[in-house]
Structures are given as C-alpha cells and as structure tokens.
Amino acid sequence: MDKVNIGVIGFGYWGPNLVRNFASLPNARVRYIADLSESRRRHAEGLYAGAVEVTPDYRRLLDAPDVAAVCIATPVRTHFGLGKEALEAGKHVFVEKPLTASVAEAEELVALAEAKGRVFMVGHVFEYNPAVNKLKELIHGGELGRVLYVAAARLNLGPFRDDVNALWDLASHDVSILNYLLWRAPEGVSATGACQLTPGIEDVVFVSLFYPDGVMAHCHASWLDPCKVRRITIVGDKKMAVYDDLSTAEPVKIYDRRFARQPYLDTFGEFRLFCASGDIFSPRVDAAEPLKIECADFVGAVQSGRKPRSDGASGLRVVRVLEAAEKSLRQQGARVVIEPPAGSQPAGG
Amino acid sequence: MDKVNIGVIGFGYWGPNLVRNFASLPNARVRYIADLSESRRRHAEGLYAGAVEVTPDYRRLLDAPDVAAVCIATPVRTHFGLGKEALEAGKHVFVEKPLTASVAEAEELVALAEAKGRVFMVGHVFEYNPAVNKLKELIHGGELGRVLYVAAARLNLGPFRDDVNALWDLASHDVSILNYLLWRAPEGVSATGACQLTPGIEDVVFVSLFYPDGVMAHCHASWLDPCKVRRITIVGDKKMAVYDDLSTAEPVKIYDRRFARQPYLDTFGEFRLFCASGDIFSPRVDAAEPLKIECADFVGAVQSGRKPRSDGASGLRVVRVLEAAEKSLRQQGARVVIEPPAGSQPAGG
Amino acid sequence: MDKVNIGVIGFGYWGPNLVRNFASLPNARVRYIADLSESRRRHAEGLYAGAVEVTPDYRRLLDAPDVAAVCIATPVRTHFGLGKEALEAGKHVFVEKPLTASVAEAEELVALAEAKGRVFMVGHVFEYNPAVNKLKELIHGGELGRVLYVAAARLNLGPFRDDVNALWDLASHDVSILNYLLWRAPEGVSATGACQLTPGIEDVVFVSLFYPDGVMAHCHASWLDPCKVRRITIVGDKKMAVYDDLSTAEPVKIYDRRFARQPYLDTFGEFRLFCASGDIFSPRVDAAEPLKIECADFVGAVQSGRKPRSDGASGLRVVRVLEAAEKSLRQQGARVVIEPPAGSQPAGG
Amino acid sequence: MDKVNIGVIGFGYWGPNLVRNFASLPNARVRYIADLSESRRRHAEGLYAGAVEVTPDYRRLLDAPDVAAVCIATPVRTHFGLGKEALEAGKHVFVEKPLTASVAEAEELVALAEAKGRVFMVGHVFEYNPAVNKLKELIHGGELGRVLYVAAARLNLGPFRDDVNALWDLASHDVSILNYLLWRAPEGVSATGACQLTPGIEDVVFVSLFYPDGVMAHCHASWLDPCKVRRITIVGDKKMAVYDDLSTAEPVKIYDRRFARQPYLDTFGEFRLFCASGDIFSPRVDAAEPLKIECADFVGAVQSGRKPRSDGASGLRVVRVLEAAEKSLRQQGARVVIEPPAGSQPAGG
C-alpha cells in the first residue's frame, strides 16, 4: 500500500514531536511543514532538509494534490479555521487537542468531515497511553468493581501559556481520559480557579464533574505548583487504582483495600466504617510511546477508512465538558448542566 | 502554683490522647473521666485505676468543686449542650474540633464564656504543630513573598464517621490552618462532594475558598483514597513551600523556583512564561508533639487568665467557613458568601 | 495457669520496651527492675510505682523465689556473667542480643541452660517481625526460587555506642535474619570497616558472607549515614523480594523480573543477558509489634517447657558469625572460615 | 578553526551515543563508523547515510589522512590493540572506559601517547556530570569538612555483560568518581563478589577502598538487583551529601546533621554519641548532558593541544585500582596493596 503523505501545520512546541513520530512510521511520509515563524522554519530545515518542503504558507500543502492528510498543531483559536479549510480541500485531518475553542465550532467540523467522508481525529494522546489502557482494562474487566469516584491531579510549574487557560490546556487531558475510561459523559460540572500570573488566564483550576448515580470526578490542574504531579486515583467499590504517569517503575498500582462497616468499641451507638490495609499489585505496563501509537492510528484510519480511536466525535465530547466548565468558572463554581448532544450516543454506548 | 484539676468528657477515639497528654503535664491533673460506654469506662479504669475517677455521668465532674477545667471530646452534635452546661457551671472549657455544629451555637458559647470570664478553647491541634508554625514564620517573615494560592490535600482510607462528613471532620483542620496562616478569613466558598459509603455523609469534599485580591485556597478532603496524604502547598510570588505531615525527614520544603515571562522562539506573537528549577531547602522542624503543646496552652491559660492560641473566637471563625461550605455543598458548588462577624476583627488583624 | 513472674535487669535504652511488653501480656507479671543508675530507677518508679519493685541490686531478683524468669538488657560484656548467675539460680533466662561477646561464652551458657533444664532465649527481635516471616514464607514456599544473593543495609546517623561496634550492634540483626531465612550458616566471612568517631569502635562495617554453592550475602551497617535505611534485598532465580522496614504501606515487595540470555543485535559474538520489567506485588503484612510476639514466645516457653524460636542455640550461631567477622575486620577483609559447631546441626537442618 | 574529523570504531551499545554527541558539536564531524557487525552497520547507515562512511574495516579510518581523531567503543579486551594502532597511526585517541584490561596495557598506551604527542582520553563520563562536579565543589570548598567515608551503590537488573564483570563495568564509574572527588588514590582494597548468571563473571561486587588517615570508601555494584540505584553518600565531619543520579528534582542533597557526644541519662558510665536532625539543602544542579560535555572536552583538547579532564593518566589510575580489586576478589576479600605509580603524582597532588 502507498505511504500516506502528510503535511504538518505548526512547528512550535508540539509539532516537532508529531513530525518525528509520523516520520518514523513505515506507512507515512511527512511532505510539508508550514510555520509562520522564520526561526521555526529554519529549525525544521536543519532537521529535515531535502526530505520535507518547509513553507510559511499553509495553503501550499492544502493545494498539494499528493498530500492526503493534514496535521494541525497551532494555537487553539486557529483550529477551527484551519481544520475547515483542510476538510474543504478534501484532506483527512488530525487536530491537536483541544479540538476547537467552542462546541459550535467542533460540531461544525464533525459534520463537515462526515459530509466529506474524511478521517477527522483529535490528538488526545492519553487515550493511547498504555497505562490508561491498563486502567480501562481494570474498569471494564470488573476488577475495580463499580467506579465510585475519580480524582485527577496534573500539576507543574509552567510551562505557562497565554492563549488558553489551565482548564483547556491541562484539564482537557483528564476530561478526555475520564470520557475514555468511564464511557459516558458527565451531566454537570462545577469549576473554580484563579489567575495569578496572567490576567484572565486561569493558571489553577478545580473541576468537579457529576455523573449519574452519584459518581463524581475531580480534576486539579495547575501551572503554579513547585512539584510535578500527574496522578489519577480511581476508587471502585471492590478495589482502587492509582495511575502515576511520572513513575516508570510502577505507573499503575492496584490497592485491594476493603472498607467494611464495623461497630466501634464505643456504645454511644456510633458506628464507624473500618478500613483495613491490603495487598498492592503493580502490573507490568508496556513502555511504548503513546504519541507513536496515536500517529499510527491516524495513518491506519486514513489507509483503511475506519474511524480512529480519538475521532472528532470524541474531541467534541471533551469540548462540551470544557465549555460548560468554563461557564461555571465564570460563576465561581455554580453548577452548569452539560447538555447531551442531540440524537447522539457516547462512544461506548 | 496549684495543679489544674481536669475532668474529661468522652473517652472514645480522641479522649485517651487528651488524657494521656494532660496527665503528662507538671501543672495539671486529670481527676475525672466520664463516658456513657461501659467498655470505654473499663478501658479507662485499666489505664488510670486509682488516680482518676471514672463515671458514666458527666454531671459528676461539672458538680465537683475541685474541677477547674472541663475537656469535651464527644460527638460534634453534643459540643454545644455540654459546653454550655460546663461554662454555666463556672468551668474553663476545652472543646474538641469542630467547636460546634453551627455558627449560632458557636456565637452563643463564645459570648457565654466572655460573660463568665472563663477560658474557652477549641482543639485545633494543627495550630500547635511545629511545621505549621514554620510555615507561618515563612509567610510572615516575607520569605515566600505575597501568598497567591494554597492547596491542601487530606486523604486516607477511613476512618469513616457517621456523625459528620469529611468537610467537618477533615477539611476543618485545613480551614483552621488557613485561617491561622493567612490571618484573615475567606470571603466566599464553593464546595462539592460525594457520598459513596453512607447516604447523606460526604466522604469526599472539594472546597474552594476565595480571599480578597484574587487569592485562592483549595482543600481536598477524603476518606476514600487508597493512599494517605497530608499535604499543603503554599505558592508565594517569591518562593513556594510544601508541608508534608507524613514526612518525618522533611516536613517542610521551600522551593526557590521563579517564573519569568520570556518570549518563546516562535514569532506567532505568543509569549510563554518560562519556569526554571532552583534550590530546595528543608529547614529543621522541631519534633515536639503538637497535642502536648496544645494541652499545655490550655492549662497555662487557665492558670494565668490569658487567652489560649486557638480560643473560642478562632473556633467560631472556622465554623463560619464550614457552615458556608456546607451550604455550597448542598447546591453543588454555587458560591456562598461568608459574612464577616458583626463588629469583630480576625485574630491577627 | 499462673502468671510468670519476671525480673528485668537493665532499664537503659531497651529495658523499658521489654518491661512495657511483658507487662502487657496476660500471662506475665514484671516483679522486679534492677538498674545501677539512680536516675533510671527513679524513671522506672515513676512508671510502675507500686506494681514493681525497683532495686540497684540484681541479686535481689535472682534470690526471689517467686521470680521464675530473668530478662537481661545490659551492656553486652555483662551478658555472660549475669546470664550464668541467673541460670545457676535456676531461672529461665532471656538475654538481649547479641547473646554474648564471644563464642566460648555463648557455648558455656547454652550448655548450662541445657544442664539446668531452663528456657534460654536471645532477643533476636527480627525473627518475630511479620515482614521477615513473610520473606521466610516466600523463600520456603519456593516463590522466589533458589536464593542466589542477599544484600542488607542498616544505616542511620547514630545512636552511637561505645561498648560494641556497628557489627555487633547493627549487623547482628542481619546475621540473625539471614540465619533464620536461609536455614543454614555461612562457611566464611570477609569484613571491612572504619572507625571515624570513636577510636577502636567501627561505626561503619561491610560484611560479606559466603555460603555453599556460591550463594552470597552482604551486610552494610553504619551509624554514619544521613538517611535511615533498613532494607534487605533477596534475589532468587525466579523472583526477587525487597523488605523495607521503614515502609508502613509496602514493607515487602516481590518483583517478578526474569533475566533471559538473549543475543544482542551485535555480531561481535558477544551475548548479553536481557532483562525485562515485570509485575510487582506487595502482600499485606500483619502490623503486629514484633517485640510483643517475642516476649509472648518467651513466656509461653517458660510455661510449656518448649523451646522458644530464638533460643540460645540460635543466638550462638549468630555469635559464631560475628566473632569470625570481627577477626576478618582486624585483617581488613581477609576471608575467615566459620567453623560449624561440633556435632551440631542448624535449626532447620 | 577547522572541524575535527572523527572516526568511531564500534557501533554497539555505547557507540551510537558517542556519534550522536560528536555530530551535535559545532567543531567536530564524524567521518567514519567501523563495526564488524553487518546489522549494526545497516543501523548506522539508516541514521547517517550520506554524511558518514560506514565500514567493516577499522583500518580504513586509521589510514584516512583527513581523520584526526579516533574514538574506540569496543569490548574492553580490544581497547589496547586498537588504541595502540590508532596512536601509532598518529591519531588522537578517545577510549571508552575502562581504559584497558590491565595496568601494563594502560601504562604502555599512556607512554605511547606521550611519545607521539597525541591527545589520549578515556570516557569516564561521570567526571563531566554536573552533580558530581557540584560534589567536588562541596568537598573542595570545605563545606562538608574533612571527608570521613564514602559509600556508593550502583545497582540494576542487567544489562548483563559477558566480556567484563560488574567490577570493571559498573564499579569502574565509582572508582573514577572517587579518584576525581578525593584527589588521591586509595592505598589498599578488599573486594568480594559472586557469579550467579555467568560462571566466572561476577554480577555482584563489593569493594572496600582504604585511604590514608583511616578514610574509607565502599562500592556496591550489581546487575542483580530488582531496583535501579545510583547513589553516592559522602560523610564529612561537618556535613554529609547524598548524590542520587536518578532524582531529577534533587540530585544532590546536603545534610547539616551534626553528631555530638553526649551523656545518656544512664549512669552506667556509658556515653553515647547523640545525633540531631538538621537542615537539608538541595542546590540547583545544571541539567546539561554529561556525554556532550565530555565529547566537547575531547574535541577542544584536540584543537588546542591541552590535556582533557579525564586523560589517559586518570584512566590508568582507575585501572590500577580495578586490577588490585580483581586480585582481592580472587582471594575472597584479602586486602591488596595498590602500588602508587613510579615517580608519578595524582592529578590534584
């Protein structure tokens, strides 16, 4: 089968990682890199001189008949316009996360891709992370029991952005992971945050997500923490799991800790739930690079016509949560309802 | 000076710790222990036979003329009634935290203690913790700069309670610490939570506290986490500090990490705030037992007539925040204003 | 059955722990505490006034007809003399570790106890530690496969001693654990060390123990390390286990990491053994206090006439290793043969 | 100034790292890669097609007049032969560590390089590590006081080698670091070890190094440990430092822990040295890649004619220690004297 020719728009912070991974795939070839910045173009030429055409004008690659797929790694506010032009030019499209800056934009792009019959994918890279997929196995195989509560923390000191806040930049990863793991969308959200370094851009956000049956999740995302943390705790009614993305030795730990109601020695009539320590198990997790698996999924989808794992609809479901959370953030935590998409069903139905 | 004779009401979970610490002070003597439970009374007799009178009837010690001070370590809903009787009997009173179940109750007790001229104290034990006092030194000495943001996490698997939720049980510690460290009360609060094991009793809560000038604090308190966490992160505009109550070697770490705005190589016109790693310093922290310092403060206040550190007014300020947070919790995160006390000033004012 | 009356000689660093634990047993009673130091006697009287007779003269308790058992917690050089007098007075005897200062002394006491028909036990407390017994289970149940190699580290900053060096004070614990786990004694030993703070008293020692079939163990013991370490790594040909005595959450971790020989891509003809990461399992370990189990074993042995787990013969086996190691230490590492006891067999033989 | 043309012999485990780093320097160019293995040559061609000539015959690059410097990254037993040929061909030579398989070989090469006036360097990469240089600063600036004792641990599960044992493979790093930090060579050595996976190849070694004035160092090196450890503890009479190569956040920690002799409460006449906890400081350590600094040092030395930091004489000093340790290993720990080089002085002398 022929290699898929790819054009990449944006060679800033993330673009180079995408180019490197697409270039390493046996069934893909990066043909164009477009970036407005001269220095970034020089950087691209240093790395890929000869093999790739580097241009300031993204239209060059939309017009190129031999480019089948376009990958967009630019600031969020440009995702919609570039994505639309690329789809209209008949390209398959990969957009970095978050998919767009609004639900309306995302809905329009998903519909356009559908109409055009093109592959449309968003770069929710954690859905390709082997540790996240181990969690999915644990949840869907029933090992954790019914999930009661999930807490995510994504903290670091920078890198600060001024195009989007920590909600859209960091918490978007956790929302994508939650949607992926729980196979359903939250019904409501309460979010708070603070802008310390850049007026109007929250560098710290706290997001509570409410699911049916009282299940709750919480995301703490921050650019203002001295210690790097990347952790998700899943509490099931049988077992609990903790995913620590910074631990190479034990990224996933499963705690077999039961809680049983038990009368205390006290006869005040008070009962206390008693907790016991228990076994801990850290399954071996494959060390594969998630971004490479993600790129391969996109290229495979282009070749076969099947939907990729993190398709446009899944990116839209994330934006739906983020937009509602943003609304709650503006009201300092008031609960905002997340409307289910008209006539649509979540992926895992 | 004569020893202060003390009667302790409640010998359940916490009472034995109080008795042990009061007993170890050179200027105090525990004369009575009251508990409704026969087995708890037998337990007390096994430990203190001869030296202490153990009784099912707390009125015995309210009536005893040689008992100067009463210590109340019973379920929260009984604090008001017992505290009121004790003050009316002319005793100095120490109440375990949280002070009462409502602001109205706390206000009445504070006023009564004032009228009676008695020492009235609440057991906010972290205000006596050497690591917390090291943080206070760092903040008030200016080493951290202006405090921008505080995040607290207090997680464990149990011990579950069914008289109060995790907000009143666990987050009350963090609210007391925040009030103590920041020397002012928050203006508003947003709280969310979930009840997984006991209907109506939140085992997980998330509390956002809003202060003047955009300063924000957040408390995550949970009985449903497989790993014990007791951590407070304070972000100042000069330095950051992390207090980890579980680390005996390094309970307080100070991070000298600056964030400076700096243009990225990219000429999209985007600027990013750049963060650099830096020195880390862990000051030596005294290993003294906080509960013993707390008990000594109470006994010293009784002997000298001075106010103890965590006096009734400070306990009331905590209840004021908890009551507002509870209200927000019932509305799934809607911001609730915390009214400042009529005509009163925060302690450090 | 009647309670066993116990006299404790030595109320310094370790004696108070022994008294507290014997006192907590339902079938024992501490009747006497002897200590030469007036301040230590006052301390004992403060704690046990009335219940226990405190005396400067240990002969008081050897002469007391109602004292069945004597517990010796004094400096090592006095173990032999006190142990001999106690056995000759017809008492059952518990001696703190190490049993004596030489093999000759230990042999004499073991023979004397045998002749007198008395229980004779040494306080090798780690043989009662639930985590050590979990390791024993793993080894003897075959889960680790054949044990290839054991490495022990016991490091701290102090507490410095000047009666014995770090070999007899610290490494004696590891030798006792190794003898207990491997069920056989080493054949040879090489030891090195350094005296930094007190001339003639090694504060740091390194001990290599050689077993039949090429199995090797190593102990690193130090009073001169800034970080406390208490760790034993056991490498088997199937799995590996690490016991970290400082970890309350995961004291024992089992690593399912295989090593398989595998040709490298290189055709130099070199082969490399390839290692893969694997599952990690932390079994639940009982949180019981080892010292209490040890004290109960002694009292049970006195009542029933059975041998205790860490009996005199086991204490002698440890001294045999320490004496040989000391000889090697004086020769800066030269291998010293450890003679097997005449006509004797190791416990698990 | 002209770029230095380099030929690299050996493209197995380490060679690719050297090529990548030399290629990234502005003043060097890799012209040849030689490897006997066809698959390794194909791998090299895939990465550097066009820019570099890949050959099975290392003589091609010894004969090339435009190659000024040769880098040897082959099995240890070939270092001497290849190094000698390269020096005789007039090339500047960089040899991977350890320099040679014996002192005699190393002495011959050092003399030859001297006679030929060529740069001769060994790849002791840790001498270029910013954390090691921070330790050097602490020692030489006097912050730690007089160094009393150093303990190094370098543990992992594999990668197993069958050309050299763990002494020459792993402990050689620690010997190089010790020579570099302490600026003098040990006088004697005692070493023990075990061969578990490959007969005759120790996969675990313990090396005690004796210095004048009672200073001692110890290296524990192992391919048979389930957990990766890379740690060096330096105990000075003022402060202590721990270097943990696996910690990105705090690679170097300085402990301000004093030990002071202090009478115990006991009047047995025993004195104990008392230890107190103290401040801990983690200085910021530069994140630069040590191998790149090392390669730049070699190229700079070739261009300027100055000696590189880890020159042949320093490599010889390491081999001197390793050869003596190997002799002790064969005698299960007997102390072996390390003869000082005839008429030579250690670097820092």
mmCIF file of N, CA and C in Angstrom, chain A residues 57-115:
data_model
loop_
_atom_site.group_PDB
_atom_site.id
_atom_site.type_symbol
_atom_site.label_atom_id
_atom_site.label_comp_id
_atom_site.label_asym_id
_atom_site.label_seq_id
_atom_site.Cartn_x
_atom_site.Cartn_y
_atom_site.Cartn_z
ATOM 1 N N ASP A 57 3.551 29.214 4.116
ATOM 2 C CA ASP A 57 2.165 29.320 3.653
ATOM 3 C C ASP A 57 1.463 27.962 3.704
ATOM 4 N N TYR A 58 0.564 27.827 4.682
ATOM 5 C CA TYR A 58 -0.098 26.529 4.843
ATOM 6 C C TYR A 58 -0.943 26.166 3.628
ATOM 7 N N ARG A 59 -1.277 27.173 2.813
ATOM 8 C CA ARG A 59 -2.119 26.846 1.638
ATOM 9 C C ARG A 59 -1.364 25.980 0.631
ATOM 10 N N ARG A 60 -0.032 26.095 0.679
ATOM 11 C CA ARG A 60 0.800 25.257 -0.191
ATOM 12 C C ARG A 60 0.458 23.787 -0.021
ATOM 13 N N LEU A 61 0.246 23.367 1.195
ATOM 14 C CA LEU A 61 0.017 21.936 1.404
ATOM 15 C C LEU A 61 -1.448 21.572 1.256
ATOM 16 N N LEU A 62 -2.339 22.555 1.452
ATOM 17 C CA LEU A 62 -3.753 22.255 1.165
ATOM 18 C C LEU A 62 -3.938 22.062 -0.333
ATOM 19 N N ASP A 63 -3.146 22.823 -1.124
ATOM 20 C CA ASP A 63 -3.261 22.749 -2.579
ATOM 21 C C ASP A 63 -2.525 21.555 -3.186
ATOM 22 N N ALA A 64 -1.600 20.952 -2.409
ATOM 23 C CA ALA A 64 -0.770 19.890 -2.988
ATOM 24 C C ALA A 64 -1.613 18.636 -3.209
ATOM 25 N N PRO A 65 -1.717 18.173 -4.451
ATOM 26 C CA PRO A 65 -2.581 17.011 -4.720
ATOM 27 C C PRO A 65 -2.047 15.734 -4.084
ATOM 28 N N ASP A 66 -0.726 15.667 -3.867
ATOM 29 C CA ASP A 66 -0.174 14.434 -3.290
ATOM 30 C C ASP A 66 -0.217 14.411 -1.766
ATOM 31 N N VAL A 67 -0.772 15.430 -1.121
ATOM 32 C CA VAL A 67 -0.917 15.405 0.334
ATOM 33 C C VAL A 67 -2.314 14.892 0.677
ATOM 34 N N ALA A 68 -2.370 13.731 1.346
ATOM 35 C CA ALA A 68 -3.665 13.129 1.678
ATOM 36 C C ALA A 68 -4.178 13.598 3.027
ATOM 37 N N ALA A 69 -3.241 13.924 3.920
ATOM 38 C CA ALA A 69 -3.649 14.195 5.297
ATOM 39 C C ALA A 69 -2.917 15.399 5.836
ATOM 40 N N VAL A 70 -3.638 16.155 6.668
ATOM 41 C CA VAL A 70 -3.074 17.362 7.246
ATOM 42 C C VAL A 70 -3.145 17.265 8.766
ATOM 43 N N CYS A 71 -2.068 17.696 9.378
ATOM 44 C CA CYS A 71 -1.978 17.634 10.827
ATOM 45 C C CYS A 71 -1.818 19.058 11.344
ATOM 46 N N ILE A 72 -2.701 19.481 12.252
ATOM 47 C CA ILE A 72 -2.763 20.880 12.686
ATOM 48 C C ILE A 72 -2.299 20.995 14.140
ATOM 49 N N ALA A 73 -1.151 21.657 14.350
ATOM 50 C CA ALA A 73 -0.584 21.810 15.699
ATOM 51 C C ALA A 73 -0.303 23.282 15.938
ATOM 52 N N THR A 74 -1.370 24.051 15.940
ATOM 53 C CA THR A 74 -1.281 25.512 16.056
ATOM 54 C C THR A 74 -2.068 25.954 17.285
ATOM 55 N N PRO A 75 -2.039 27.254 17.636
ATOM 56 C CA PRO A 75 -2.833 27.705 18.783
ATOM 57 C C PRO A 75 -4.313 27.355 18.623
ATOM 58 N N VAL A 76 -4.982 27.130 19.753
ATOM 59 C CA VAL A 76 -6.351 26.605 19.741
ATOM 60 C C VAL A 76 -7.294 27.455 18.908
ATOM 61 N N ARG A 77 -7.153 28.778 19.003
ATOM 62 C CA ARG A 77 -8.130 29.646 18.322
ATOM 63 C C ARG A 77 -8.093 29.485 16.808
ATOM 64 N N THR A 78 -7.008 28.906 16.253
ATOM 65 C CA THR A 78 -6.896 28.730 14.801
ATOM 66 C C THR A 78 -7.357 27.348 14.349
ATOM 67 N N HIS A 79 -7.668 26.459 15.298
ATOM 68 C CA HIS A 79 -8.025 25.075 14.919
ATOM 69 C C HIS A 79 -9.225 25.028 13.978
ATOM 70 N N PHE A 80 -10.253 25.825 14.323
ATOM 71 C CA PHE A 80 -11.478 25.746 13.538
ATOM 72 C C PHE A 80 -11.234 26.170 12.091
ATOM 73 N N GLY A 81 -10.629 27.348 11.905
ATOM 74 C CA GLY A 81 -10.431 27.870 10.549
ATOM 75 C C GLY A 81 -9.560 26.959 9.705
ATOM 76 N N LEU A 82 -8.440 26.528 10.275
ATOM 77 C CA LEU A 82 -7.529 25.671 9.519
ATOM 78 C C LEU A 82 -8.162 24.309 9.248
ATOM 79 N N GLY A 83 -8.866 23.787 10.255
ATOM 80 C CA GLY A 83 -9.494 22.472 10.098
ATOM 81 C C GLY A 83 -10.546 22.514 9.003
ATOM 82 N N LYS A 84 -11.293 23.606 9.000
ATOM 83 C CA LYS A 84 -12.365 23.742 7.998
ATOM 84 C C LYS A 84 -11.779 23.808 6.592
ATOM 85 N N GLU A 85 -10.775 24.651 6.416
ATOM 86 C CA GLU A 85 -10.134 24.769 5.090
ATOM 87 C C GLU A 85 -9.571 23.423 4.643
ATOM 88 N N ALA A 86 -8.957 22.710 5.561
ATOM 89 C CA ALA A 86 -8.327 21.446 5.190
ATOM 90 C C ALA A 86 -9.378 20.418 4.779
ATOM 91 N N LEU A 87 -10.465 20.357 5.551
ATOM 92 C CA LEU A 87 -11.527 19.403 5.200
ATOM 93 C C LEU A 87 -12.138 19.771 3.857
ATOM 94 N N GLU A 88 -12.330 21.080 3.667
ATOM 95 C CA GLU A 88 -12.932 21.514 2.391
ATOM 96 C C GLU A 88 -12.006 21.226 1.224
ATOM 97 N N ALA A 89 -10.712 21.215 1.495
ATOM 98 C CA ALA A 89 -9.755 20.861 0.437
ATOM 99 C C ALA A 89 -9.688 19.347 0.232
ATOM 100 N N GLY A 90 -10.514 18.601 0.995
ATOM 101 C CA GLY A 90 -10.578 17.154 0.791
ATOM 102 C C GLY A 90 -9.523 16.361 1.537
ATOM 103 N N LYS A 91 -8.865 17.019 2.498
ATOM 104 C CA LYS A 91 -7.834 16.313 3.252
ATOM 105 C C LYS A 91 -8.446 15.560 4.431
ATOM 106 N N HIS A 92 -7.777 14.461 4.824
ATOM 107 C CA HIS A 92 -8.008 13.874 6.146
ATOM 108 C C HIS A 92 -7.332 14.790 7.159
ATOM 109 N N VAL A 93 -7.938 14.937 8.336
ATOM 110 C CA VAL A 93 -7.432 15.965 9.248
ATOM 111 C C VAL A 93 -7.205 15.429 10.673
ATOM 112 N N PHE A 94 -6.028 15.759 11.189
ATOM 113 C CA PHE A 94 -5.673 15.490 12.583
ATOM 114 C C PHE A 94 -5.485 16.847 13.245
ATOM 115 N N VAL A 95 -6.211 17.115 14.334
ATOM 116 C CA VAL A 95 -6.089 18.398 15.035
ATOM 117 C C VAL A 95 -5.575 18.147 16.448
ATOM 118 N N GLU A 96 -4.621 18.955 16.880
ATOM 119 C CA GLU A 96 -4.153 18.824 18.262
ATOM 120 C C GLU A 96 -5.280 19.154 19.234
ATOM 121 N N LYS A 97 -5.158 18.683 20.434
ATOM 122 C CA LYS A 97 -6.190 18.913 21.449
ATOM 123 C C LYS A 97 -5.965 20.267 22.088
ATOM 124 N N PRO A 98 -6.980 20.959 22.593
ATOM 125 C CA PRO A 98 -8.388 20.594 22.430
ATOM 126 C C PRO A 98 -8.849 20.873 20.999
ATOM 127 N N LEU A 99 -9.865 20.139 20.568
ATOM 128 C CA LEU A 99 -10.287 20.146 19.160
ATOM 129 C C LEU A 99 -10.555 21.559 18.650
ATOM 130 N N THR A 100 -11.368 22.297 19.382
ATOM 131 C CA THR A 100 -11.694 23.675 18.985
ATOM 132 C C THR A 100 -11.909 24.493 20.251
ATOM 133 N N ALA A 101 -12.193 25.785 20.054
ATOM 134 C CA ALA A 101 -12.400 26.676 21.193
ATOM 135 C C ALA A 101 -13.854 26.709 21.639
ATOM 136 N N SER A 102 -14.773 26.005 20.898
ATOM 137 C CA SER A 102 -16.186 26.019 21.295
ATOM 138 C C SER A 102 -16.895 24.784 20.751
ATOM 139 N N VAL A 103 -18.048 24.486 21.377
ATOM 140 C CA VAL A 103 -18.863 23.358 20.934
ATOM 141 C C VAL A 103 -19.371 23.603 19.518
ATOM 142 N N ALA A 104 -19.794 24.842 19.245
ATOM 143 C CA ALA A 104 -20.359 25.145 17.918
ATOM 144 C C ALA A 104 -19.328 24.850 16.828
ATOM 145 N N GLU A 105 -18.087 25.286 17.044
ATOM 146 C CA GLU A 105 -17.024 25.022 16.079
ATOM 147 C C GLU A 105 -16.785 23.523 15.892
ATOM 148 N N ALA A 106 -16.755 22.814 17.012
ATOM 149 C CA ALA A 106 -16.466 21.377 16.930
ATOM 150 C C ALA A 106 -17.584 20.659 16.197
ATOM 151 N N GLU A 107 -18.841 21.048 16.500
ATOM 152 C CA GLU A 107 -19.981 20.400 15.830
ATOM 153 C C GLU A 107 -19.914 20.628 14.319
ATOM 154 N N GLU A 108 -19.549 21.848 13.933
ATOM 155 C CA GLU A 108 -19.496 22.149 12.501
ATOM 156 C C GLU A 108 -18.424 21.311 11.814
ATOM 157 N N LEU A 109 -17.260 21.173 12.466
ATOM 158 C CA LEU A 109 -16.181 20.391 11.840
ATOM 159 C C LEU A 109 -16.537 18.907 11.775
ATOM 160 N N VAL A 110 -17.128 18.391 12.831
ATOM 161 C CA VAL A 110 -17.504 16.963 12.819
ATOM 162 C C VAL A 110 -18.492 16.704 11.679
ATOM 163 N N ALA A 111 -19.460 17.604 11.541
ATOM 164 C CA ALA A 111 -20.461 17.433 10.479
ATOM 165 C C ALA A 111 -19.810 17.544 9.100
ATOM 166 N N LEU A 112 -18.889 18.475 8.960
ATOM 167 C CA LEU A 112 -18.218 18.676 7.667
ATOM 168 C C LEU A 112 -17.391 17.449 7.285
ATOM 169 N N ALA A 113 -16.664 16.887 8.256
ATOM 170 C CA ALA A 113 -15.851 15.701 7.992
ATOM 171 C C ALA A 113 -16.745 14.541 7.564
ATOM 172 N N GLU A 114 -17.871 14.413 8.260
ATOM 173 C CA GLU A 114 -18.854 13.377 7.944
ATOM 174 C C GLU A 114 -19.330 13.538 6.490
ATOM 175 N N ALA A 115 -19.708 14.776 6.142
ATOM 176 C CA ALA A 115 -20.217 15.061 4.798
ATOM 177 C C ALA A 115 -19.157 14.780 3.743
#
